[in-house]
GROMACS .gro file of N, CA and C in nm:
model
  471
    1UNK      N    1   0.084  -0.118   0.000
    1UNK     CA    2   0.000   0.000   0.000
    1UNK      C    3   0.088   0.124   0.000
    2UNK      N    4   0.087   0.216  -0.072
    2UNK     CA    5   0.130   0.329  -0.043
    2UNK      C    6   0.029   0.481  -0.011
    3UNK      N    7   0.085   0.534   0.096
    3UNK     CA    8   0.019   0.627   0.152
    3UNK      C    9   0.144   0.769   0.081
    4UNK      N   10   0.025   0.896   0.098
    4UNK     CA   11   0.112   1.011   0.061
    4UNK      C   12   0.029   1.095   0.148
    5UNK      N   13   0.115   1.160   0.233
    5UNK     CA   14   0.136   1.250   0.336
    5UNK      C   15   0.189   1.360   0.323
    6UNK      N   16   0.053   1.492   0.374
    6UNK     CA   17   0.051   1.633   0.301
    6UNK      C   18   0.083   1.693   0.406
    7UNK      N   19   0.160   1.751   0.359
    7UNK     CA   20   0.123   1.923   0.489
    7UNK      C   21   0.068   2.062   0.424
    8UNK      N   22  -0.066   2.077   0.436
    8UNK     CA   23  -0.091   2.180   0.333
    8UNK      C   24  -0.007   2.332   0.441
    9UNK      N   25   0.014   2.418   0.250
    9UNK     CA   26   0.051   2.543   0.338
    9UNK      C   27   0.065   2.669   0.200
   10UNK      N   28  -0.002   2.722   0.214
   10UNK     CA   29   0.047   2.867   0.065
   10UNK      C   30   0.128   2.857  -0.008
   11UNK      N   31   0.211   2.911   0.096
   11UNK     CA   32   0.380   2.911  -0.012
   11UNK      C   33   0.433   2.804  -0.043
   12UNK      N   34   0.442   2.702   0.066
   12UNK     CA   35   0.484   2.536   0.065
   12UNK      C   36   0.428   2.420   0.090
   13UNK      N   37   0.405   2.331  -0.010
   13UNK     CA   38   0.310   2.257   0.053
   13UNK      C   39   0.407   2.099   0.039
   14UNK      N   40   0.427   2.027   0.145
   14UNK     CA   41   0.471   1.904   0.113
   14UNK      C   42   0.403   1.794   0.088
   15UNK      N   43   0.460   1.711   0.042
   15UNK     CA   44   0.434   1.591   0.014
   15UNK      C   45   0.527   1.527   0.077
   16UNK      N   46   0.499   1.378   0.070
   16UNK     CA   47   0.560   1.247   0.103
   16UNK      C   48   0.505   1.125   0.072
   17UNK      N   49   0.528   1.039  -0.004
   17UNK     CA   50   0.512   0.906  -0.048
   17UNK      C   51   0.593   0.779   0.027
   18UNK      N   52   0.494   0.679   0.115
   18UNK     CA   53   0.555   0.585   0.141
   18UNK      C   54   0.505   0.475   0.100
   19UNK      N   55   0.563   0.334   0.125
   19UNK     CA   56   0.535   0.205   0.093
   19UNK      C   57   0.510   0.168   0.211
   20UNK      N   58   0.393   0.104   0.275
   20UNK     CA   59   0.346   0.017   0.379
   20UNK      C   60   0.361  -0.158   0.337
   21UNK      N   61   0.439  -0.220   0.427
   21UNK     CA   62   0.402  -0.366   0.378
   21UNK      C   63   0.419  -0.421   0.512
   22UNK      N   64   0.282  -0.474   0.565
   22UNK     CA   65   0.282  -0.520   0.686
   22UNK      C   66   0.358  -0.396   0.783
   23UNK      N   67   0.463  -0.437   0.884
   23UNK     CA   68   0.481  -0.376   0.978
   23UNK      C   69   0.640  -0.265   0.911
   24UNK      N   70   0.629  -0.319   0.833
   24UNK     CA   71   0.747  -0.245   0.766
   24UNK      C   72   0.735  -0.098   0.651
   25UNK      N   73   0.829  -0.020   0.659
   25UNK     CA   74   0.769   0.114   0.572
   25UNK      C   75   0.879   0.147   0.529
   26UNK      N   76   0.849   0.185   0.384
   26UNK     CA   77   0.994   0.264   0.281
   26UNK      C   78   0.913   0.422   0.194
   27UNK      N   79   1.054   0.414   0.225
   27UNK     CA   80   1.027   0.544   0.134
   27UNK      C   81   0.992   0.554  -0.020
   28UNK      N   82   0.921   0.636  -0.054
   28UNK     CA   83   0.898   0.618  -0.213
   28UNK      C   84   0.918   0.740  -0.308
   29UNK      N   85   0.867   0.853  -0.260
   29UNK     CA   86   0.955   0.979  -0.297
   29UNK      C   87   0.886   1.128  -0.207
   30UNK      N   88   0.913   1.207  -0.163
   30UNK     CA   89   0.885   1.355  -0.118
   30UNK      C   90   0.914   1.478  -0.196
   31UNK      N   91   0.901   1.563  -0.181
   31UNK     CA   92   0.857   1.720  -0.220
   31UNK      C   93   0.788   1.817  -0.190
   32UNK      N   94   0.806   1.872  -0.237
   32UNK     CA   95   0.768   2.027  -0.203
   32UNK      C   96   0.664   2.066  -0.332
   33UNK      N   97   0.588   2.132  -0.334
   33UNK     CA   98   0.508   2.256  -0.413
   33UNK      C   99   0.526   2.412  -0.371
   34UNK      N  100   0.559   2.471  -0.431
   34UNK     CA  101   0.593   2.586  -0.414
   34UNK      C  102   0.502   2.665  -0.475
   35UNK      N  103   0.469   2.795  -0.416
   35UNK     CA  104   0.393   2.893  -0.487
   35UNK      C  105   0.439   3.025  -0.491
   36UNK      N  106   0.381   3.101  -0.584
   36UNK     CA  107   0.461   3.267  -0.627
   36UNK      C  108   0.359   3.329  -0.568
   37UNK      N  109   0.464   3.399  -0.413
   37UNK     CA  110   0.396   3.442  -0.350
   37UNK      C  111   0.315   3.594  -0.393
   38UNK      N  112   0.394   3.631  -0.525
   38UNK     CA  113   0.310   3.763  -0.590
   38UNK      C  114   0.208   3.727  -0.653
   39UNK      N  115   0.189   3.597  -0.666
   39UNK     CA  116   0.050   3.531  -0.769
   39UNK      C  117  -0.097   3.598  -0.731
   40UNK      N  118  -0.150   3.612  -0.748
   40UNK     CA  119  -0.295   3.597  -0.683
   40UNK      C  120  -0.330   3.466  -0.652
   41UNK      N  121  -0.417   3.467  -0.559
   41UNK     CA  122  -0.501   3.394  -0.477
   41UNK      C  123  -0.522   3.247  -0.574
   42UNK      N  124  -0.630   3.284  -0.654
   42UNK     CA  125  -0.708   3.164  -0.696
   42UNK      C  126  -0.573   3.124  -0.789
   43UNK      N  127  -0.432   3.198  -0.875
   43UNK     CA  128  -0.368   3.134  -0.944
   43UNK      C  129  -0.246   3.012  -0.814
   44UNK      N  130  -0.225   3.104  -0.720
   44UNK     CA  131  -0.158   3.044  -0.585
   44UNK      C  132  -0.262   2.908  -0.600
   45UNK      N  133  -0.407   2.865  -0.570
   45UNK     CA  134  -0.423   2.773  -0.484
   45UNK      C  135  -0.469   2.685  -0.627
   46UNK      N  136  -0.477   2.717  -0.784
   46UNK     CA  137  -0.496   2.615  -0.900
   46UNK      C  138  -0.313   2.555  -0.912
   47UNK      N  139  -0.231   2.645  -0.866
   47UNK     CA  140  -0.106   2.612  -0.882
   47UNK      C  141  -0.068   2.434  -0.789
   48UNK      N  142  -0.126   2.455  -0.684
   48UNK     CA  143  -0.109   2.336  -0.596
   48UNK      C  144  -0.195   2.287  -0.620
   49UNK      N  145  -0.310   2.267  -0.655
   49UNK     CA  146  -0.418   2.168  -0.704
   49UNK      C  147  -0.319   2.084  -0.823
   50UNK      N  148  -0.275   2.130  -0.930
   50UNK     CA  149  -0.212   2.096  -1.028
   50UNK      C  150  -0.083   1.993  -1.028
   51UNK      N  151  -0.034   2.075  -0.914
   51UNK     CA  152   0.116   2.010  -0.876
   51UNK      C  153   0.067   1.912  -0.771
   52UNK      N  154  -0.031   1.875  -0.719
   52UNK     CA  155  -0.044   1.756  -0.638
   52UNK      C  156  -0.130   1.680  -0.756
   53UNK      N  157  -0.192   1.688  -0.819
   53UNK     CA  158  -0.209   1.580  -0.914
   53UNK      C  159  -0.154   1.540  -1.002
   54UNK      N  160  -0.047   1.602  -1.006
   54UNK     CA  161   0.079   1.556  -1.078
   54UNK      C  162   0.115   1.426  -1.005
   55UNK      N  163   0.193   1.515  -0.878
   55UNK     CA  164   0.217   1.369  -0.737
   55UNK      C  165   0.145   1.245  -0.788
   56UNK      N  166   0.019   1.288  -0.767
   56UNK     CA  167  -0.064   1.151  -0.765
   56UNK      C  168  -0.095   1.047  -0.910
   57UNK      N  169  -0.067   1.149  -0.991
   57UNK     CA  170  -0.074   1.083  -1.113
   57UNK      C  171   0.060   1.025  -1.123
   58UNK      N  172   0.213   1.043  -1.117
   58UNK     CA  173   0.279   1.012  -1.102
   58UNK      C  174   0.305   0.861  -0.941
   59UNK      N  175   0.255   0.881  -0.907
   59UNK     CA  176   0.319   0.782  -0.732
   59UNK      C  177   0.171   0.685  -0.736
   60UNK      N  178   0.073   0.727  -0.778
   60UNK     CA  179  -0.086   0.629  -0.793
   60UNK      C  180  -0.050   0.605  -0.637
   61UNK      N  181  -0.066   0.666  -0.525
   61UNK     CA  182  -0.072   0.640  -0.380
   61UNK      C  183  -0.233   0.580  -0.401
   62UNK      N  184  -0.279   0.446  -0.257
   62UNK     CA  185  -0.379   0.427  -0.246
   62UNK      C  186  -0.500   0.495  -0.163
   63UNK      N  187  -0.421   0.586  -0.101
   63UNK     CA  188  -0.479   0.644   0.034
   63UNK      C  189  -0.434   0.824   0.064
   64UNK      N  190  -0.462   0.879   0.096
   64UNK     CA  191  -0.366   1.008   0.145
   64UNK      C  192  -0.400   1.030   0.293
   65UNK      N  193  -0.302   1.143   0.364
   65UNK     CA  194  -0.364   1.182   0.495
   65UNK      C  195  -0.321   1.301   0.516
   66UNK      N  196  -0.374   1.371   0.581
   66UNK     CA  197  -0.312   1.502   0.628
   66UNK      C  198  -0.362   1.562   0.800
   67UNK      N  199  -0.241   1.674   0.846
   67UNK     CA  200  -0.327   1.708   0.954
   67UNK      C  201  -0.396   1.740   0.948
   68UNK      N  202  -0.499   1.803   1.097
   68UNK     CA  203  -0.580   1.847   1.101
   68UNK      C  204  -0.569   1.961   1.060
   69UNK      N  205  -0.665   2.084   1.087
   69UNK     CA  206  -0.612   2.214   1.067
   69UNK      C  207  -0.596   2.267   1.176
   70UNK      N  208  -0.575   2.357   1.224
   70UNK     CA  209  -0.531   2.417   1.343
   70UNK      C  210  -0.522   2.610   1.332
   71UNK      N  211  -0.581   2.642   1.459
   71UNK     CA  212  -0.618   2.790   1.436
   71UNK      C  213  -0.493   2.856   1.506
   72UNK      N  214  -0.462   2.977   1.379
   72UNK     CA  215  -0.362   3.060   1.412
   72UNK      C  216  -0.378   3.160   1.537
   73UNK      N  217  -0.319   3.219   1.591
   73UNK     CA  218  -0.327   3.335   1.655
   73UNK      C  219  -0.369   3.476   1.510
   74UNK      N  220  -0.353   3.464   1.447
   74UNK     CA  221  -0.383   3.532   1.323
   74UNK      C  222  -0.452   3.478   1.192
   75UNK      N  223  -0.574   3.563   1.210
   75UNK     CA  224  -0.698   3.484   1.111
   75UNK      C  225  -0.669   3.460   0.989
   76UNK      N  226  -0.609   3.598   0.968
   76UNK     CA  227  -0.529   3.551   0.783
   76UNK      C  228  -0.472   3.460   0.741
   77UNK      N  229  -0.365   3.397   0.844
   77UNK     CA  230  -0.323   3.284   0.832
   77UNK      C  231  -0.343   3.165   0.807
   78UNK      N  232  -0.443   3.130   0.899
   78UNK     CA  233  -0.573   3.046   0.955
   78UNK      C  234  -0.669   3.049   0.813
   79UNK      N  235  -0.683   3.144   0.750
   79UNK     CA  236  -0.787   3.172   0.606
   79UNK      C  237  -0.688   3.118   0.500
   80UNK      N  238  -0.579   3.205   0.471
   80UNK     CA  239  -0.437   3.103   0.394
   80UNK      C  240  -0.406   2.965   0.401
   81UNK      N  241  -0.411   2.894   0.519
   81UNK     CA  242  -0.392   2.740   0.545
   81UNK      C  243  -0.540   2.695   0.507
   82UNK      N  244  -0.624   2.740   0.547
   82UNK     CA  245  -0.727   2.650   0.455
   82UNK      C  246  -0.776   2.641   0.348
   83UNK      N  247  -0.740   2.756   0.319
   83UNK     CA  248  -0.790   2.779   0.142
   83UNK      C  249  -0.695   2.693   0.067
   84UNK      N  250  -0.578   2.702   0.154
   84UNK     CA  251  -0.471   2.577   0.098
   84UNK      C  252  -0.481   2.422   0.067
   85UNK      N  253  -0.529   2.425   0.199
   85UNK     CA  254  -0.565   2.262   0.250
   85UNK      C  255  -0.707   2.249   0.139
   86UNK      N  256  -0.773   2.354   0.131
   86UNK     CA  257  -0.911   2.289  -0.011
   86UNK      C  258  -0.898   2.259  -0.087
   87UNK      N  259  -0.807   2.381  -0.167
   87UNK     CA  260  -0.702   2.305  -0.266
   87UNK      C  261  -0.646   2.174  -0.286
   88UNK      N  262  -0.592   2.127  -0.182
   88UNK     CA  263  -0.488   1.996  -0.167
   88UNK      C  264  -0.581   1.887  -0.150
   89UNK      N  265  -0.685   1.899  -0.081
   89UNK     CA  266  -0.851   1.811  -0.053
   89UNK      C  267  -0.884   1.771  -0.132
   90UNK      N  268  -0.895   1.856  -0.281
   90UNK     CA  269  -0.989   1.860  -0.411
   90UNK      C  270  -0.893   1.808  -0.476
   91UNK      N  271  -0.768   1.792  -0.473
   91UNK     CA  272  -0.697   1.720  -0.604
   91UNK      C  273  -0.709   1.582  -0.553
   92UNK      N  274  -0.672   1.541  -0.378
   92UNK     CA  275  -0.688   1.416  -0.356
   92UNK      C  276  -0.869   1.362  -0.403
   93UNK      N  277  -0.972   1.453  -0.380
   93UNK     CA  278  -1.084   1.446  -0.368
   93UNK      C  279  -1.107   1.357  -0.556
   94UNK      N  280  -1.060   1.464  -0.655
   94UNK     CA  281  -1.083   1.433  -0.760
   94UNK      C  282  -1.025   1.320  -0.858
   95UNK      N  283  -0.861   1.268  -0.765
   95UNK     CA  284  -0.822   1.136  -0.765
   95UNK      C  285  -0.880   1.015  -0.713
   96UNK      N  286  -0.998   1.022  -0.644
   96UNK     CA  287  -1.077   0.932  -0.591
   96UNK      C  288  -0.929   0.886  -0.451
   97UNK      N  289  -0.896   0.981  -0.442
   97UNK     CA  290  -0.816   0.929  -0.269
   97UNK      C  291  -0.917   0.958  -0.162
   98UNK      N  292  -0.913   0.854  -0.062
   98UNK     CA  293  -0.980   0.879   0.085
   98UNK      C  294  -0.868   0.986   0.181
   99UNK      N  295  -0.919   1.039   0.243
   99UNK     CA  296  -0.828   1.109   0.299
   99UNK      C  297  -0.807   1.111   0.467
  100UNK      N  298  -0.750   1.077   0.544
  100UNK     CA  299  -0.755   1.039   0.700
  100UNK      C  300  -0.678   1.186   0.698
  101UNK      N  301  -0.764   1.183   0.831
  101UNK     CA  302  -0.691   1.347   0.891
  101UNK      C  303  -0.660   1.295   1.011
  102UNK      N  304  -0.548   1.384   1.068
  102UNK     CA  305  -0.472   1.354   1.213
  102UNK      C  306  -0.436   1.473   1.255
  103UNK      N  307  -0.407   1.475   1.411
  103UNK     CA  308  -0.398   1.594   1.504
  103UNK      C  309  -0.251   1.604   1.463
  104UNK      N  310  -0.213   1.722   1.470
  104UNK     CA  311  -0.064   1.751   1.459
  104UNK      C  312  -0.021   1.686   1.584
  105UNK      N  313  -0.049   1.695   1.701
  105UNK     CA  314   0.035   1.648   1.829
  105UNK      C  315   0.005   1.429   1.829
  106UNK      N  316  -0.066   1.422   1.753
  106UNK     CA  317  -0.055   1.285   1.731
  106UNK      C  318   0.046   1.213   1.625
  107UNK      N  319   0.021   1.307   1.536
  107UNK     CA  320   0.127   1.255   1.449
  107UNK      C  321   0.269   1.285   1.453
  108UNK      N  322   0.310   1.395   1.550
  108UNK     CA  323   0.422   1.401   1.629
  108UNK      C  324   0.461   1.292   1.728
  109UNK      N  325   0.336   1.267   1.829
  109UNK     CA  326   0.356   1.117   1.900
  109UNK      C  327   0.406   1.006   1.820
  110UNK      N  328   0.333   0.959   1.739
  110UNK     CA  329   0.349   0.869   1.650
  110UNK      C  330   0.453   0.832   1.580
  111UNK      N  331   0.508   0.949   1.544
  111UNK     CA  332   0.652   0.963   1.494
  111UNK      C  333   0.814   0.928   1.617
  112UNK      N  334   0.742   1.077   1.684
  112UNK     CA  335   0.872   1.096   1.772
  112UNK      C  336   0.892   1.047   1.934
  113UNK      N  337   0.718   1.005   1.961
  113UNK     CA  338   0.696   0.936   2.074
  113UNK      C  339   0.626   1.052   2.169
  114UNK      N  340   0.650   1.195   2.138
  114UNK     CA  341   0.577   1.313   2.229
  114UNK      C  342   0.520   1.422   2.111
  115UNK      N  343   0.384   1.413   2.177
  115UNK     CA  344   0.312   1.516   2.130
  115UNK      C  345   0.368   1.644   2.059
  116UNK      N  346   0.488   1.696   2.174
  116UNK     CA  347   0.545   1.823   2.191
  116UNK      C  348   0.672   1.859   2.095
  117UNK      N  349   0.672   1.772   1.984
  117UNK     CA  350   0.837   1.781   1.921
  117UNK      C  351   0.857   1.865   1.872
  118UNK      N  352   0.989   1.908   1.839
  118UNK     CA  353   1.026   2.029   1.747
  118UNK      C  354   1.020   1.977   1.662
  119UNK      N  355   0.993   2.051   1.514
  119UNK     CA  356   1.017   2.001   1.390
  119UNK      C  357   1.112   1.954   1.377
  120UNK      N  358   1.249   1.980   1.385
  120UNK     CA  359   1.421   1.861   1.393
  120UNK      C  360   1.398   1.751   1.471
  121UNK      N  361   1.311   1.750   1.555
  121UNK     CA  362   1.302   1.602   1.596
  121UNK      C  363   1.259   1.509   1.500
  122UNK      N  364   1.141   1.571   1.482
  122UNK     CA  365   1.051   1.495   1.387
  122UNK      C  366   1.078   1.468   1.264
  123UNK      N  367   1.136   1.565   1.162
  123UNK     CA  368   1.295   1.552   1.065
  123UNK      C  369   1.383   1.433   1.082
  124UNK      N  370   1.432   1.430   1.223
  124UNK     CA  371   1.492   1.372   1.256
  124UNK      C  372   1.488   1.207   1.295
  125UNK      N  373   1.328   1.203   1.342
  125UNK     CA  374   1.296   1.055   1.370
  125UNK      C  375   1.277   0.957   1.193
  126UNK      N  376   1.231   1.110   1.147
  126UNK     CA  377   1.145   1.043   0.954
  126UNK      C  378   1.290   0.986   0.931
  127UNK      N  379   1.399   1.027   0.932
  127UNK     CA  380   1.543   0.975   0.870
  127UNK      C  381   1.567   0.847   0.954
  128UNK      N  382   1.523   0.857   1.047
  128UNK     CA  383   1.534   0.700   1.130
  128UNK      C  384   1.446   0.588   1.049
  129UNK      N  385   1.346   0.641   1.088
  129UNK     CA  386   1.224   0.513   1.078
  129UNK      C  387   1.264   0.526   0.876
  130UNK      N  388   1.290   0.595   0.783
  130UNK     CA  389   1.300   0.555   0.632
  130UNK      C  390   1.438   0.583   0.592
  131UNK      N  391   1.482   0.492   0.673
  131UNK     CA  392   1.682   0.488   0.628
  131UNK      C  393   1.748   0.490   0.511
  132UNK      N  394   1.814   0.653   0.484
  132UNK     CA  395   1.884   0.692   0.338
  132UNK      C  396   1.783   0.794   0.272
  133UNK      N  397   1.686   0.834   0.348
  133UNK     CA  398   1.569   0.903   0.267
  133UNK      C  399   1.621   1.047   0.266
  134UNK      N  400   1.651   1.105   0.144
  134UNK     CA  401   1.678   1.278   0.139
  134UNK      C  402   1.587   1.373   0.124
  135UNK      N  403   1.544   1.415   0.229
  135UNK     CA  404   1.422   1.521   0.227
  135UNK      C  405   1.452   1.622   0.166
  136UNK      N  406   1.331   1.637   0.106
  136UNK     CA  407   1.327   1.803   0.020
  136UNK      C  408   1.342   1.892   0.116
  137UNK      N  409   1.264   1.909   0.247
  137UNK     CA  410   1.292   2.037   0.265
  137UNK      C  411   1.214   2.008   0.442
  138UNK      N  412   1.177   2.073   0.494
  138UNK     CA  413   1.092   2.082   0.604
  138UNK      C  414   0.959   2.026   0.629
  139UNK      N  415   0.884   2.124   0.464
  139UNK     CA  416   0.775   2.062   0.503
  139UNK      C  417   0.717   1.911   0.423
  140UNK      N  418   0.808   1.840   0.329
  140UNK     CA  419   0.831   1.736   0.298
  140UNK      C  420   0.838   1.654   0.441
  141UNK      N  421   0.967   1.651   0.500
  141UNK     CA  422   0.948   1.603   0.624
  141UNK      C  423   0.845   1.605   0.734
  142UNK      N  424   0.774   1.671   0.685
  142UNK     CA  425   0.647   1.717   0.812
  142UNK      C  426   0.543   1.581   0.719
  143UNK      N  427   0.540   1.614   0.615
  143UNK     CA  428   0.458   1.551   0.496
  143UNK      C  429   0.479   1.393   0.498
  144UNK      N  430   0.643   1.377   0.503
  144UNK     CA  431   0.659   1.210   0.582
  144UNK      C  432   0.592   1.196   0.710
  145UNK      N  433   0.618   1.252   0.771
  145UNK     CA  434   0.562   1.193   0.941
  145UNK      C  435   0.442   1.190   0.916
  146UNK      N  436   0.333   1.267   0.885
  146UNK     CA  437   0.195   1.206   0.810
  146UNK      C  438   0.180   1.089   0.786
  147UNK      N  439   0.223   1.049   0.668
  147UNK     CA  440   0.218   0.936   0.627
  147UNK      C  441   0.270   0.828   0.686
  148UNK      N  442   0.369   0.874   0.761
  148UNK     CA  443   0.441   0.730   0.885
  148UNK      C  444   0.247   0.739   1.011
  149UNK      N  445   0.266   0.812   1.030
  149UNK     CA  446   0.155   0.815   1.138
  149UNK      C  447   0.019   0.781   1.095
  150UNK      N  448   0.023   0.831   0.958
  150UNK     CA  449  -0.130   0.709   0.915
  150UNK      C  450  -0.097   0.636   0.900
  151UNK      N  451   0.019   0.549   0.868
  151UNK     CA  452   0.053   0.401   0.871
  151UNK      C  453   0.006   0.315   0.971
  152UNK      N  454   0.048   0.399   1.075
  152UNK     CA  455   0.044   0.368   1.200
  152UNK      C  456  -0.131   0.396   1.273
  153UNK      N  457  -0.196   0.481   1.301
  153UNK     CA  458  -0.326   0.525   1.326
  153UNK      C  459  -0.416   0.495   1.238
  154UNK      N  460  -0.441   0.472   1.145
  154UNK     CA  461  -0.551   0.462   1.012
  154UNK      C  462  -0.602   0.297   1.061
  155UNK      N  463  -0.658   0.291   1.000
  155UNK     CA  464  -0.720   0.109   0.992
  155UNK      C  465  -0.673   0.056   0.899
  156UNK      N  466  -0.622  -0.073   0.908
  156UNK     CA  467  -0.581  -0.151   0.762
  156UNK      C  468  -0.688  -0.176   0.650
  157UNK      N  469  -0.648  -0.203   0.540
  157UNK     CA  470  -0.738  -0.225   0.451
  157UNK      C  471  -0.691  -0.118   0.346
   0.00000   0.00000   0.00000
């Protein structure tokens, strides 16, 4: 089975592709989507619609997951991450992917063993648990631990 694990976000949005087989997990490929932050709006969020169905047309994942969303101290932000995450919803949505959502502090557990990790931890555990794997970038790595943690939390099947 392979799962692909998002972190939606405006400017960056990751990905991560893994292989599930039984109790064991590999890596399959990660990235980034990038957006021009002078773009407008609706060209910003067709830009990542596009570039994740690329992903998916390319990797044919069976499943996707992403966090939850989570409210900023600043609404704009909070309006930016989701308009993001609809985006990223609707390309899995229109690939016929199911999509499992998870708490950020779970899929930090899951990963790093505490709710509370810094992102380098969690960077840091993804290079453990998928040995030799070269992350794109941050939120690639955020985008693995997703997908390690729905491995792990999701239901089989």
């Amino acid at each position: 089975m392979l799962i692909l694990g998002l972190d939606p976000s405006l400017s960056s949005t990751g990905w991560g592709v893994i292989r599930v087989e039984g109790a064991r997990l590999s890596h399959v490929a990660n990235g980034q989507i990038k957006t021009d932050p002078a773009a407008p709006m609706a060209e910003r969020l067709a830009a990542l619609q596009a570039g994740l169905a690329e992903v998916i047309a390319a990797h044919r994942p069976d499943r996707a997951a992403a966090e939850e969303i989570f409210v900023n101290k600043n609404p704009q932000s909070t309006l930016k991450l989701a308009q993001a995450r609809g985006s990223v919803l609707a390309a899995c949505g229109a690939a016929g992917l199911t999509v499992n959502e998870h708490a950020a502090r779970l899929v930090k557990k899951a990963v790093t063993g505490t709710g509370a990790a810094e992102k380098a931890q969690v960077a840091a555990m993804v290079k453990v648990l998928l040995p030799g794997v070269q992350i794109a970038g941050s939120d690639a790595a955020d985008a693995l631990a997703v997908a390690i943690a729905d491995a792990h939390l999701a239901p089989r099947g």
